mmCIF file of C-alpha atoms in Angstrom:
data_model
loop_
_atom_site.group_PDB
_atom_site.id
_atom_site.type_symbol
_atom_site.label_atom_id
_atom_site.label_comp_id
_atom_site.label_asym_id
_atom_site.label_seq_id
_atom_site.Cartn_x
_atom_site.Cartn_y
_atom_site.Cartn_z
ATOM 1 C CA MET A 1 157.735 155.798 121.581
ATOM 2 C CA LYS A 2 161.046 153.861 121.025
ATOM 3 C CA GLU A 3 161.275 151.320 118.294
ATOM 4 C CA LYS A 4 161.442 147.726 119.464
ATOM 5 C CA VAL A 5 164.125 145.225 118.459
ATOM 6 C CA ILE A 6 163.930 141.442 119.081
ATOM 7 C CA LEU A 7 167.304 139.992 120.059
ATOM 8 C CA ALA A 8 168.025 136.288 119.553
ATOM 9 C CA TYR A 9 169.395 135.818 123.048
ATOM 10 C CA SER A 10 171.411 132.856 124.334
ATOM 11 C CA GLY A 11 172.641 134.334 127.560
ATOM 12 C CA GLY A 12 176.276 134.023 126.473
ATOM 13 C CA LEU A 13 178.750 136.950 126.446
ATOM 14 C CA ASP A 14 178.133 137.942 122.777
ATOM 15 C CA THR A 15 174.422 138.477 123.018
ATOM 16 C CA THR A 16 174.669 139.958 126.547
ATOM 17 C CA ALA A 17 177.052 142.604 125.300
ATOM 18 C CA ILE A 18 174.736 143.352 122.366
ATOM 19 C CA ILE A 19 171.914 144.507 124.747
ATOM 20 C CA PRO A 20 173.592 147.691 125.850
ATOM 21 C CA TRP A 21 175.119 148.141 122.461
ATOM 22 C CA LEU A 22 171.685 148.168 120.804
ATOM 23 C CA LYS A 23 170.452 150.704 123.256
ATOM 24 C CA GLU A 24 173.505 152.966 122.949
ATOM 25 C CA ASN A 25 173.819 152.995 119.251
ATOM 26 C CA PHE A 26 170.115 152.698 118.121
ATOM 27 C CA ASP A 27 168.166 153.753 121.101
ATOM 28 C CA TYR A 28 165.999 150.694 120.678
ATOM 29 C CA GLU A 29 163.831 149.034 123.282
ATOM 30 C CA VAL A 30 165.439 145.634 123.551
ATOM 31 C CA ILE A 31 163.278 142.548 123.882
ATOM 32 C CA CYS A 32 165.322 139.292 124.332
ATOM 33 C CA CYS A 33 164.074 135.995 123.063
ATOM 34 C CA CYS A 34 165.636 132.791 124.037
ATOM 35 C CA ILE A 35 164.390 129.770 122.040
ATOM 36 C CA ASN A 36 164.698 126.414 123.753
ATOM 37 C CA CYS A 37 165.346 123.644 121.450
ATOM 38 C CA GLY A 38 166.438 121.248 124.224
ATOM 39 C CA GLN A 39 169.644 122.908 125.379
ATOM 40 C CA GLY A 40 169.075 121.952 129.073
ATOM 41 C CA ASN A 41 170.519 123.818 131.901
ATOM 42 C CA GLU A 42 172.013 126.484 129.548
ATOM 43 C CA LEU A 43 168.870 128.477 130.229
ATOM 44 C CA ASP A 44 169.354 128.775 134.031
ATOM 45 C CA GLY A 45 169.557 132.383 135.251
ATOM 46 C CA LEU A 46 168.782 134.031 131.796
ATOM 47 C CA GLU A 47 166.016 136.282 132.984
ATOM 48 C CA GLU A 48 168.123 137.919 135.664
ATOM 49 C CA ARG A 49 171.042 138.321 133.287
ATOM 50 C CA ALA A 50 168.908 139.757 130.540
ATOM 51 C CA LYS A 51 167.218 142.323 132.868
ATOM 52 C CA LEU A 52 170.665 143.298 134.464
ATOM 53 C CA SER A 53 171.972 143.941 130.998
ATOM 54 C CA GLY A 54 169.206 146.306 130.135
ATOM 55 C CA ALA A 55 166.647 144.251 128.325
ATOM 56 C CA GLN A 56 163.045 145.497 128.621
ATOM 57 C CA LYS A 57 161.641 141.875 128.483
ATOM 58 C CA LEU A 58 162.791 138.297 128.097
ATOM 59 C CA TYR A 59 160.773 135.509 126.237
ATOM 60 C CA ILE A 60 161.781 132.002 126.906
ATOM 61 C CA GLU A 61 160.084 129.871 124.308
ATOM 62 C CA ASP A 62 160.043 126.031 124.508
ATOM 63 C CA ILE A 63 159.749 124.664 120.911
ATOM 64 C CA THR A 64 161.433 121.402 121.550
ATOM 65 C CA ASP A 65 158.504 119.234 120.369
ATOM 66 C CA GLU A 66 157.971 121.388 117.296
ATOM 67 C CA PHE A 67 161.654 121.132 116.571
ATOM 68 C CA VAL A 68 161.591 117.325 116.784
ATOM 69 C CA ASN A 69 158.265 116.768 114.885
ATOM 70 C CA GLU A 70 158.420 119.314 112.196
ATOM 71 C CA TYR A 71 162.224 119.668 111.591
ATOM 72 C CA ILE A 72 164.187 116.749 112.968
ATOM 73 C CA MET A 73 161.857 114.003 111.794
ATOM 74 C CA PRO A 74 161.688 115.176 108.069
ATOM 75 C CA CYS A 75 165.458 115.144 108.075
ATOM 76 C CA VAL A 76 165.609 111.681 109.638
ATOM 77 C CA GLN A 77 163.064 110.429 107.170
ATOM 78 C CA ALA A 78 165.143 111.927 104.326
ATOM 79 C CA GLY A 79 168.308 110.454 105.593
ATOM 80 C CA ALA A 80 169.619 114.087 105.303
ATOM 81 C CA VAL A 81 173.356 114.015 106.157
ATOM 82 C CA TYR A 82 175.601 117.033 104.901
ATOM 83 C CA GLU A 83 178.825 115.910 103.199
ATOM 84 C CA ASN A 84 178.234 112.251 104.398
ATOM 85 C CA LYS A 85 178.993 113.118 108.070
ATOM 86 C CA TYR A 86 177.178 116.101 109.581
ATOM 87 C CA LEU A 87 173.603 115.271 110.870
ATOM 88 C CA LEU A 88 172.651 119.010 110.630
ATOM 89 C CA GLY A 89 172.035 119.677 114.376
ATOM 90 C CA THR A 90 172.661 123.438 114.217
ATOM 91 C CA SER A 91 171.278 123.777 110.761
ATOM 92 C CA MET A 92 167.974 122.261 111.582
ATOM 93 C CA ALA A 93 167.349 124.359 114.546
ATOM 94 C CA ARG A 94 167.918 127.790 112.893
ATOM 95 C CA ALA A 95 164.638 127.623 110.924
ATOM 96 C CA PRO A 96 162.275 127.173 113.843
ATOM 97 C CA ILE A 97 164.197 129.815 115.875
ATOM 98 C CA ALA A 98 163.904 132.265 112.927
ATOM 99 C CA LYS A 99 160.174 131.471 112.708
ATOM 100 C CA ARG A 100 159.582 132.070 116.441
ATOM 101 C CA LEU A 101 161.637 135.345 116.329
ATOM 102 C CA VAL A 102 159.378 136.587 113.544
ATOM 103 C CA GLU A 103 156.259 135.581 115.593
ATOM 104 C CA ILE A 104 157.383 137.477 118.587
ATOM 105 C CA ALA A 105 158.454 140.528 116.522
ATOM 106 C CA ARG A 106 154.817 140.599 115.242
ATOM 107 C CA LYS A 107 153.392 140.204 118.596
ATOM 108 C CA GLU A 108 155.521 143.098 120.050
ATOM 109 C CA GLY A 109 155.211 145.341 116.978
ATOM 110 C CA ALA A 110 159.049 145.295 116.610
ATOM 111 C CA SER A 111 160.642 146.832 113.582
ATOM 112 C CA ALA A 112 163.936 144.808 113.707
ATOM 113 C CA ILE A 113 165.385 141.496 114.644
ATOM 114 C CA CYS A 114 169.023 141.240 115.854
ATOM 115 C CA HIS A 115 171.253 138.131 115.936
ATOM 116 C CA GLY A 116 174.819 137.572 117.315
ATOM 117 C CA ALA A 117 176.040 135.296 114.415
ATOM 118 C CA THR A 118 179.496 136.296 113.030
ATOM 119 C CA GLY A 119 180.213 137.354 109.524
ATOM 120 C CA LYS A 120 182.182 134.239 108.810
ATOM 121 C CA GLY A 121 179.721 131.511 109.710
ATOM 122 C CA ASN A 122 176.630 129.750 108.343
ATOM 123 C CA ASP A 123 174.216 130.908 110.971
ATOM 124 C CA GLN A 124 173.920 134.502 109.656
ATOM 125 C CA ILE A 125 172.689 133.052 106.441
ATOM 126 C CA ARG A 126 170.229 130.584 108.035
ATOM 127 C CA PHE A 127 168.694 133.206 110.442
ATOM 128 C CA GLU A 128 168.472 135.896 107.730
ATOM 129 C CA LEU A 129 166.951 133.693 104.989
ATOM 130 C CA GLY A 130 164.306 132.449 107.414
ATOM 131 C CA ILE A 131 163.463 136.052 108.533
ATOM 132 C CA LYS A 132 163.425 137.302 104.850
ATOM 133 C CA ALA A 133 161.093 134.437 103.774
ATOM 134 C CA LEU A 134 158.641 135.007 106.667
ATOM 135 C CA ALA A 135 158.943 138.719 107.311
ATOM 136 C CA PRO A 136 160.627 140.650 104.427
ATOM 137 C CA ASP A 137 159.551 143.973 105.967
ATOM 138 C CA ILE A 138 161.490 143.451 109.250
ATOM 139 C CA LYS A 139 164.951 144.923 109.413
ATOM 140 C CA ILE A 140 167.875 142.650 110.329
ATOM 141 C CA ILE A 141 170.734 143.782 112.515
ATOM 142 C CA ALA A 142 173.998 141.784 112.525
ATOM 143 C CA PRO A 143 176.392 143.516 114.863
ATOM 144 C CA TRP A 144 179.504 141.467 113.918
ATOM 145 C CA ARG A 145 179.113 142.603 110.306
ATOM 146 C CA MET A 146 178.814 146.269 111.412
ATOM 147 C CA THR A 147 182.514 146.899 111.953
ATOM 148 C CA ASP A 148 182.122 150.613 111.893
ATOM 149 C CA VAL A 149 179.810 150.531 114.968
ATOM 150 C CA TRP A 150 180.712 147.256 116.562
ATOM 151 C CA THR A 151 184.360 147.707 117.554
ATOM 152 C CA MET A 152 184.656 144.736 119.972
ATOM 153 C CA GLN A 153 186.973 142.005 118.753
ATOM 154 C CA SER A 154 187.500 139.726 121.736
ATOM 155 C CA ARG A 155 185.915 138.390 124.847
ATOM 156 C CA GLU A 156 188.081 140.782 126.886
ATOM 157 C CA ASP A 157 186.649 143.735 124.800
ATOM 158 C CA GLU A 158 183.055 142.533 125.520
ATOM 159 C CA ILE A 159 183.642 142.087 129.211
ATOM 160 C CA GLU A 160 185.110 145.545 129.449
ATOM 161 C CA TYR A 161 182.248 147.072 127.435
ATOM 162 C CA CYS A 162 179.740 145.456 129.850
ATOM 163 C CA LYS A 163 181.651 146.857 132.850
ATOM 164 C CA GLN A 164 181.695 150.375 131.390
ATOM 165 C CA HIS A 165 177.924 150.145 131.190
ATOM 166 C CA GLY A 166 177.576 148.992 134.773
ATOM 167 C CA ILE A 167 177.066 145.306 133.962
ATOM 168 C CA ASP A 168 179.317 143.044 136.008
ATOM 169 C CA LEU A 169 178.689 139.567 134.734
ATOM 170 C CA PRO A 170 180.160 136.077 135.716
ATOM 171 C CA PHE A 171 181.935 135.602 132.429
ATOM 172 C CA SER A 172 185.636 134.627 132.149
ATOM 173 C CA ALA A 173 188.000 135.982 129.459
ATOM 174 C CA ASP A 174 189.605 132.447 129.385
ATOM 175 C CA SER A 175 189.434 130.751 125.932
ATOM 176 C CA SER A 176 187.061 127.827 125.642
ATOM 177 C CA TYR A 177 185.323 125.868 122.862
ATOM 178 C CA SER A 178 182.597 127.583 120.890
ATOM 179 C CA ARG A 179 179.600 125.250 121.354
ATOM 180 C CA ASP A 180 176.056 125.037 120.166
ATOM 181 C CA ARG A 181 173.616 122.598 121.851
ATOM 182 C CA ASN A 182 170.119 121.457 121.415
ATOM 183 C CA LEU A 183 168.307 118.169 121.961
ATOM 184 C CA TRP A 184 169.804 116.652 118.735
ATOM 185 C CA HIS A 185 173.513 117.431 119.224
ATOM 186 C CA ILE A 186 176.260 119.543 120.526
ATOM 187 C CA SER A 187 178.936 121.063 118.372
ATOM 188 C CA HIS A 188 182.542 122.042 119.424
ATOM 189 C CA GLU A 189 184.819 124.482 117.565
ATOM 190 C CA GLY A 190 187.950 126.365 118.547
ATOM 191 C CA LEU A 191 191.063 125.754 120.711
ATOM 192 C CA GLU A 192 193.020 122.746 119.257
ATOM 193 C CA LEU A 193 190.393 122.068 116.658
ATOM 194 C CA GLU A 194 191.380 125.099 114.773
ATOM 195 C CA GLU A 195 194.448 123.224 113.560
ATOM 196 C CA PRO A 196 193.442 120.039 111.544
ATOM 197 C CA ALA A 197 196.838 118.415 112.390
ATOM 198 C CA ASN A 198 195.724 118.276 116.070
ATOM 199 C CA GLU A 199 193.926 115.368 117.572
ATOM 200 C CA PRO A 200 190.837 116.478 119.578
ATOM 201 C CA ASN A 201 191.303 116.467 123.387
ATOM 202 C CA TYR A 202 188.204 114.294 123.892
ATOM 203 C CA ASP A 203 188.746 114.119 127.683
ATOM 204 C CA HIS A 204 188.341 117.912 127.847
ATOM 205 C CA LEU A 205 185.852 118.275 124.978
ATOM 206 C CA LEU A 206 182.909 115.695 125.280
ATOM 207 C CA VAL A 207 179.743 116.680 126.928
ATOM 208 C CA LEU A 208 177.079 114.084 125.915
ATOM 209 C CA GLY A 209 179.104 110.989 126.266
ATOM 210 C CA THR A 210 182.389 109.239 126.270
ATOM 211 C CA THR A 211 184.834 107.889 123.731
ATOM 212 C CA PRO A 212 184.477 104.316 122.413
ATOM 213 C CA GLU A 213 187.667 103.336 124.208
ATOM 214 C CA LYS A 214 186.046 104.274 127.567
ATOM 215 C CA ALA A 215 182.581 102.767 126.851
ATOM 216 C CA PRO A 216 181.413 99.706 128.637
ATOM 217 C CA GLU A 217 182.998 96.358 127.746
ATOM 218 C CA GLU A 218 179.682 94.721 127.215
ATOM 219 C CA GLY A 219 177.222 95.689 124.392
ATOM 220 C CA GLU A 220 173.533 96.642 124.928
ATOM 221 C CA TYR A 221 170.594 95.572 122.775
ATOM 222 C CA VAL A 222 167.954 98.096 121.848
ATOM 223 C CA THR A 223 164.679 97.514 120.079
ATOM 224 C CA MET A 224 162.626 100.236 118.302
ATOM 225 C CA THR A 225 159.390 100.350 116.412
ATOM 226 C CA PHE A 226 158.389 102.897 113.595
ATOM 227 C CA GLU A 227 155.119 103.796 112.122
ATOM 228 C CA LYS A 228 155.389 105.563 108.668
ATOM 229 C CA GLY A 229 158.980 106.404 109.310
ATOM 230 C CA VAL A 230 158.349 107.832 112.820
ATOM 231 C CA PRO A 231 159.707 106.190 115.886
ATOM 232 C CA THR A 232 156.925 105.121 118.322
ATOM 233 C CA SER A 233 158.513 102.979 120.935
ATOM 234 C CA ILE A 234 161.933 101.981 122.410
ATOM 235 C CA ASN A 235 162.452 98.684 124.295
ATOM 236 C CA GLY A 236 158.800 98.087 124.432
ATOM 237 C CA GLU A 237 157.794 101.477 125.823
ATOM 238 C CA LYS A 238 155.664 103.788 123.829
ATOM 239 C CA LYS A 239 157.121 107.256 123.846
ATOM 240 C CA SER A 240 156.974 110.430 121.819
ATOM 241 C CA ALA A 241 159.716 111.056 119.241
ATOM 242 C CA THR A 242 161.146 113.826 121.665
ATOM 243 C CA ASP A 243 161.289 111.314 124.518
ATOM 244 C CA ILE A 244 162.867 108.643 122.330
ATOM 245 C CA ILE A 245 165.626 110.934 121.298
ATOM 246 C CA VAL A 246 166.279 111.863 124.915
ATOM 247 C CA LYS A 247 166.574 108.102 125.746
ATOM 248 C CA LEU A 248 168.837 107.424 122.729
ATOM 249 C CA ASN A 249 171.108 110.249 123.688
ATOM 250 C CA GLU A 250 171.606 108.598 127.099
ATOM 251 C CA LEU A 251 172.266 105.227 125.522
ATOM 252 C CA GLY A 252 174.451 106.560 122.680
ATOM 253 C CA GLY A 253 176.440 108.698 125.031
ATOM 254 C CA LYS A 254 177.067 105.759 127.313
ATOM 255 C CA HIS A 255 178.402 103.624 124.382
ATOM 256 C CA GLY A 256 180.481 106.207 122.602
ATOM 257 C CA ILE A 257 178.096 106.559 119.674
ATOM 258 C CA GLY A 258 177.918 109.509 117.210
ATOM 259 C CA ILE A 259 181.193 111.379 117.776
ATOM 260 C CA VAL A 260 182.547 112.836 114.404
ATOM 261 C CA ASP A 261 185.475 114.999 113.609
ATOM 262 C CA ILE A 262 184.665 116.946 110.428
ATOM 263 C CA VAL A 263 186.366 119.424 108.079
ATOM 264 C CA GLU A 264 183.249 120.846 106.309
ATOM 265 C CA ASN A 265 182.693 123.376 103.609
ATOM 266 C CA ARG A 266 180.733 126.346 104.898
ATOM 267 C CA VAL A 267 178.264 128.223 102.661
ATOM 268 C CA VAL A 268 180.395 131.324 102.733
ATOM 269 C CA GLY A 269 183.210 129.357 101.027
ATOM 270 C CA MET A 270 185.762 128.502 103.750
ATOM 271 C CA LYS A 271 186.535 125.221 105.433
ATOM 272 C CA SER A 272 185.921 124.797 109.102
ATOM 273 C CA ARG A 273 186.828 122.009 111.406
ATOM 274 C CA GLY A 274 184.585 120.918 114.292
ATOM 275 C CA VAL A 275 183.630 117.917 116.489
ATOM 276 C CA TYR A 276 179.999 116.907 116.721
ATOM 277 C CA GLU A 277 178.406 114.765 119.267
ATOM 278 C CA THR A 278 175.092 113.375 118.041
ATOM 279 C CA PRO A 279 174.539 110.133 120.000
ATOM 280 C CA GLY A 280 170.743 109.749 119.844
ATOM 281 C CA GLY A 281 170.499 111.128 116.320
ATOM 282 C CA THR A 282 173.166 108.788 114.899
ATOM 283 C CA ILE A 283 171.253 105.803 116.418
ATOM 284 C CA LEU A 284 167.822 107.089 115.127
ATOM 285 C CA MET A 285 169.142 107.652 111.652
ATOM 286 C CA ALA A 286 170.761 104.181 111.608
ATOM 287 C CA ALA A 287 167.576 102.502 112.900
ATOM 288 C CA HIS A 288 165.378 104.280 110.357
ATOM 289 C CA GLU A 289 167.704 103.212 107.530
ATOM 290 C CA GLN A 290 167.879 99.582 108.757
ATOM 291 C CA LEU A 291 164.014 99.342 108.437
ATOM 292 C CA GLU A 292 163.842 101.291 105.193
ATOM 293 C CA GLU A 293 166.168 99.060 103.367
ATOM 294 C CA LEU A 294 163.817 96.205 104.032
ATOM 295 C CA ILE A 295 160.826 97.974 102.558
ATOM 296 C CA LEU A 296 161.681 100.408 99.792
ATOM 297 C CA ASP A 297 162.151 99.123 96.227
ATOM 298 C CA ARG A 298 165.475 99.649 94.488
ATOM 299 C CA ASP A 299 164.489 102.579 92.289
ATOM 300 C CA THR A 300 162.659 104.486 95.138
ATOM 301 C CA LEU A 301 165.557 103.949 97.464
ATOM 302 C CA SER A 302 168.120 105.250 94.879
ATOM 303 C CA ALA A 303 165.977 108.243 94.120
ATOM 304 C CA LYS A 304 165.408 108.898 97.846
ATOM 305 C CA LYS A 305 169.166 108.929 98.596
ATOM 306 C CA GLU A 306 169.704 111.516 95.930
ATOM 307 C CA ILE A 307 166.849 113.789 97.205
ATOM 308 C CA GLY A 308 168.168 113.248 100.728
ATOM 309 C CA ASN A 309 171.428 114.703 99.751
ATOM 310 C CA ARG A 310 169.850 117.648 98.154
ATOM 311 C CA PHE A 311 167.607 118.016 101.134
ATOM 312 C CA ALA A 312 170.562 118.158 103.443
ATOM 313 C CA ASN A 313 172.205 120.854 101.358
ATOM 314 C CA LEU A 314 169.098 123.065 101.477
ATOM 315 C CA VAL A 315 168.800 122.645 105.236
ATOM 316 C CA TYR A 316 172.559 123.428 105.690
ATOM 317 C CA GLU A 317 172.268 126.509 103.540
ATOM 318 C CA GLY A 318 169.254 127.880 105.490
ATOM 319 C CA LYS A 319 166.753 127.349 102.687
ATOM 320 C CA TRP A 320 164.140 125.679 104.903
ATOM 321 C CA PHE A 321 161.227 128.137 103.901
ATOM 322 C CA THR A 322 161.496 127.417 100.208
ATOM 323 C CA PRO A 323 159.197 125.784 97.654
ATOM 324 C CA LEU A 324 161.954 123.283 96.829
ATOM 325 C CA ARG A 325 162.331 122.142 100.364
ATOM 326 C CA ALA A 326 158.549 121.635 100.615
ATOM 327 C CA ALA A 327 158.591 119.725 97.302
ATOM 328 C CA TYR A 328 161.426 117.389 98.437
ATOM 329 C CA GLN A 329 159.642 116.811 101.695
ATOM 330 C CA ALA A 330 156.440 115.869 99.924
ATOM 331 C CA PHE A 331 158.299 113.224 97.972
ATOM 332 C CA ILE A 332 159.977 111.948 101.118
ATOM 333 C CA GLU A 333 156.819 111.727 102.944
ATOM 334 C CA SER A 334 155.263 109.676 100.165
ATOM 335 C CA THR A 335 158.148 107.171 100.540
ATOM 336 C CA GLN A 336 157.321 106.642 104.248
ATOM 337 C CA GLU A 337 153.841 105.291 103.816
ATOM 338 C CA TYR A 338 154.939 101.710 104.483
ATOM 339 C CA VAL A 339 158.052 102.359 106.612
ATOM 340 C CA THR A 340 156.538 100.525 109.597
ATOM 341 C CA GLY A 341 158.113 97.802 111.623
ATOM 342 C CA GLU A 342 160.665 96.835 114.293
ATOM 343 C CA VAL A 343 164.391 97.021 114.401
ATOM 344 C CA LYS A 344 166.849 95.536 116.779
ATOM 345 C CA PHE A 345 170.516 96.470 117.176
ATOM 346 C CA LYS A 346 173.388 96.304 119.634
ATOM 347 C CA LEU A 347 175.350 99.303 120.781
ATOM 348 C CA TYR A 348 178.996 98.444 121.390
ATOM 349 C CA LYS A 349 182.017 100.873 121.709
ATOM 350 C CA GLY A 350 180.895 103.401 119.125
ATOM 351 C CA ASN A 351 179.216 100.785 116.849
ATOM 352 C CA ILE A 352 175.573 100.211 115.941
ATOM 353 C CA ILE A 353 175.304 96.524 115.013
ATOM 354 C CA LYS A 354 172.091 95.180 113.449
ATOM 355 C CA ALA A 355 170.398 92.305 115.309
ATOM 356 C CA GLY A 356 167.205 91.751 113.247
ATOM 357 C CA THR A 357 164.523 93.662 111.370
ATOM 358 C CA THR A 358 160.856 92.863 110.767
ATOM 359 C CA SER A 359 158.033 94.669 108.857
ATOM 360 C CA PRO A 360 154.564 93.558 107.606
ATOM 361 C CA TYR A 361 155.606 95.530 104.462
ATOM 362 C CA SER A 362 158.947 93.811 103.844
ATOM 363 C CA LEU A 363 159.852 93.174 100.225
ATOM 364 C CA TYR A 364 162.399 90.473 101.268
ATOM 365 C CA SER A 365 161.247 87.111 100.092
ATOM 366 C CA GLU A 366 163.195 84.219 101.613
ATOM 367 C CA SER A 367 162.103 81.916 98.748
ATOM 368 C CA LEU A 368 163.334 84.397 96.184
ATOM 369 C CA ALA A 369 166.606 85.184 97.954
ATOM 370 C CA SER A 370 167.590 81.611 98.785
ATOM 371 C CA PHE A 371 169.753 79.564 96.328
ATOM 372 C CA THR A 372 166.951 77.003 95.841
ATOM 373 C CA THR A 373 164.547 77.403 92.972
ATOM 374 C CA GLY A 374 161.157 79.032 93.985
ATOM 375 C CA GLU A 375 157.964 79.428 92.212
ATOM 376 C CA LEU A 376 158.447 83.094 91.280
ATOM 377 C CA TYR A 377 161.829 82.765 89.872
ATOM 378 C CA ASP A 378 163.046 80.446 87.068
ATOM 379 C CA HIS A 379 166.819 80.443 86.763
ATOM 380 C CA HIS A 380 166.524 80.048 82.984
ATOM 381 C CA ASP A 381 164.935 83.439 82.618
ATOM 382 C CA ALA A 382 168.174 85.073 83.781
ATOM 383 C CA GLU A 383 169.799 84.136 80.442
ATOM 384 C CA GLY A 384 167.363 86.206 78.301
ATOM 385 C CA PHE A 385 167.495 88.985 80.756
ATOM 386 C CA ILE A 386 171.301 89.154 80.710
ATOM 387 C CA ASN A 387 171.324 89.013 76.885
ATOM 388 C CA LEU A 388 169.068 92.102 76.714
ATOM 389 C CA PHE A 389 170.593 93.940 79.652
ATOM 390 C CA GLY A 390 174.052 93.520 78.275
ATOM 391 C CA LEU A 391 173.180 94.100 74.592
ATOM 392 C CA SER A 392 174.699 97.615 74.286
ATOM 393 C CA LEU A 393 177.958 96.273 75.809
ATOM 394 C CA LYS A 394 178.089 93.402 73.455
ATOM 395 C CA VAL A 395 177.462 95.607 70.388
ATOM 396 C CA ARG A 396 180.216 97.966 71.548
ATOM 397 C CA GLY A 397 182.707 95.044 72.098
ATOM 398 C CA MET A 398 181.905 93.655 68.620
ATOM 399 C CA LYS A 399 182.567 97.163 67.013
ATOM 400 C CA LEU A 400 185.847 97.438 68.897
ATOM 401 C CA GLN A 401 186.882 94.000 67.658
ATOM 402 C CA GLU A 402 185.988 94.952 64.076
ATOM 403 C CA MET A 403 187.958 98.191 64.296
ATOM 404 C CA GLU A 404 190.981 96.313 65.755
ATOM 405 C CA LYS A 405 190.968 93.847 62.827
ATOM 406 C CA ASN A 406 190.694 96.651 60.243
ATOM 407 C CA ASN A 407 193.684 98.451 61.792
ATOM 408 C CA LYS A 408 195.938 95.446 61.505
#
């Protein structure tokens, strides 16, 4: 009986060409697995294409809700943003994809899992760390790193390879952007983006929305509620977190929200340039932050920002299934106990403008914040506080004065 391999299958040219390649070079029985994280119509026609290419079977697994509830929401609650700009759209998705690949490998009794990530990117690390953590006994096949066996270097090579194996597919050799899409975002790399000196061709590039210049001339108000850091309604309608992100994507795309042009530092050491569209995610992160700043005390908020940065790095590096990520998440979840309330904001030409925040757990006190004297705050107390708070500065200043006099 032939050994089985699970192929992480997107339906694109790379993973389609890998099917006959696996059969020819390893004599595997190829089982394709397409994991749906909300990539929409990209899944159309996959089963016919996989079978035509020689796959024994195709799984199409919809994990969108799991992706949102167990991976996206912890990152939203953490305020996890890589290098202050990237909202981790691709990074977050790789962990649940790896998890489901392992589950199907176990179900099918497969001895190997294959992915189509290149040897220069981050995804090879994310997929393989997830697989190693969950199934250290399963072999991993990465064709793009096997240059002695994988000899294809271009789309033309892959198309020709497929034709030689009797597979005539509707793929073009024309150059296009390299994209990754899920419910949270879509990324764009390649073409003019490969040269940082070039301005992105947004008219050609954008998929989820429009530029701020082309957004409506009139802003739009949005109201959201949260319970324990999780969104529960939008504009008065109770919805799941998944459905709220879908709605926010529509609103954000319409108003030119969440378009970022980044030169980021990959895990493998090189810099890469890409444009990310994250309309709904950008709004959700901003709305959560808008509520959180009203509720968390100064020290907790400061510590949480530090942990959030570390959390973002772990997710970016593919270290989801680690004790440290679990520990960080436990801390983050504890900070969300009272992050409940309502936020209102206006979307206008790429901007998210605050329009009011309320919470039963707000630490904001109007009587304390106002310039009038309230019962809890005596202005005279500030003098003693400043004397103690600045004592080390004063002592140092006195010492410097003494040294200056002695040196004259």
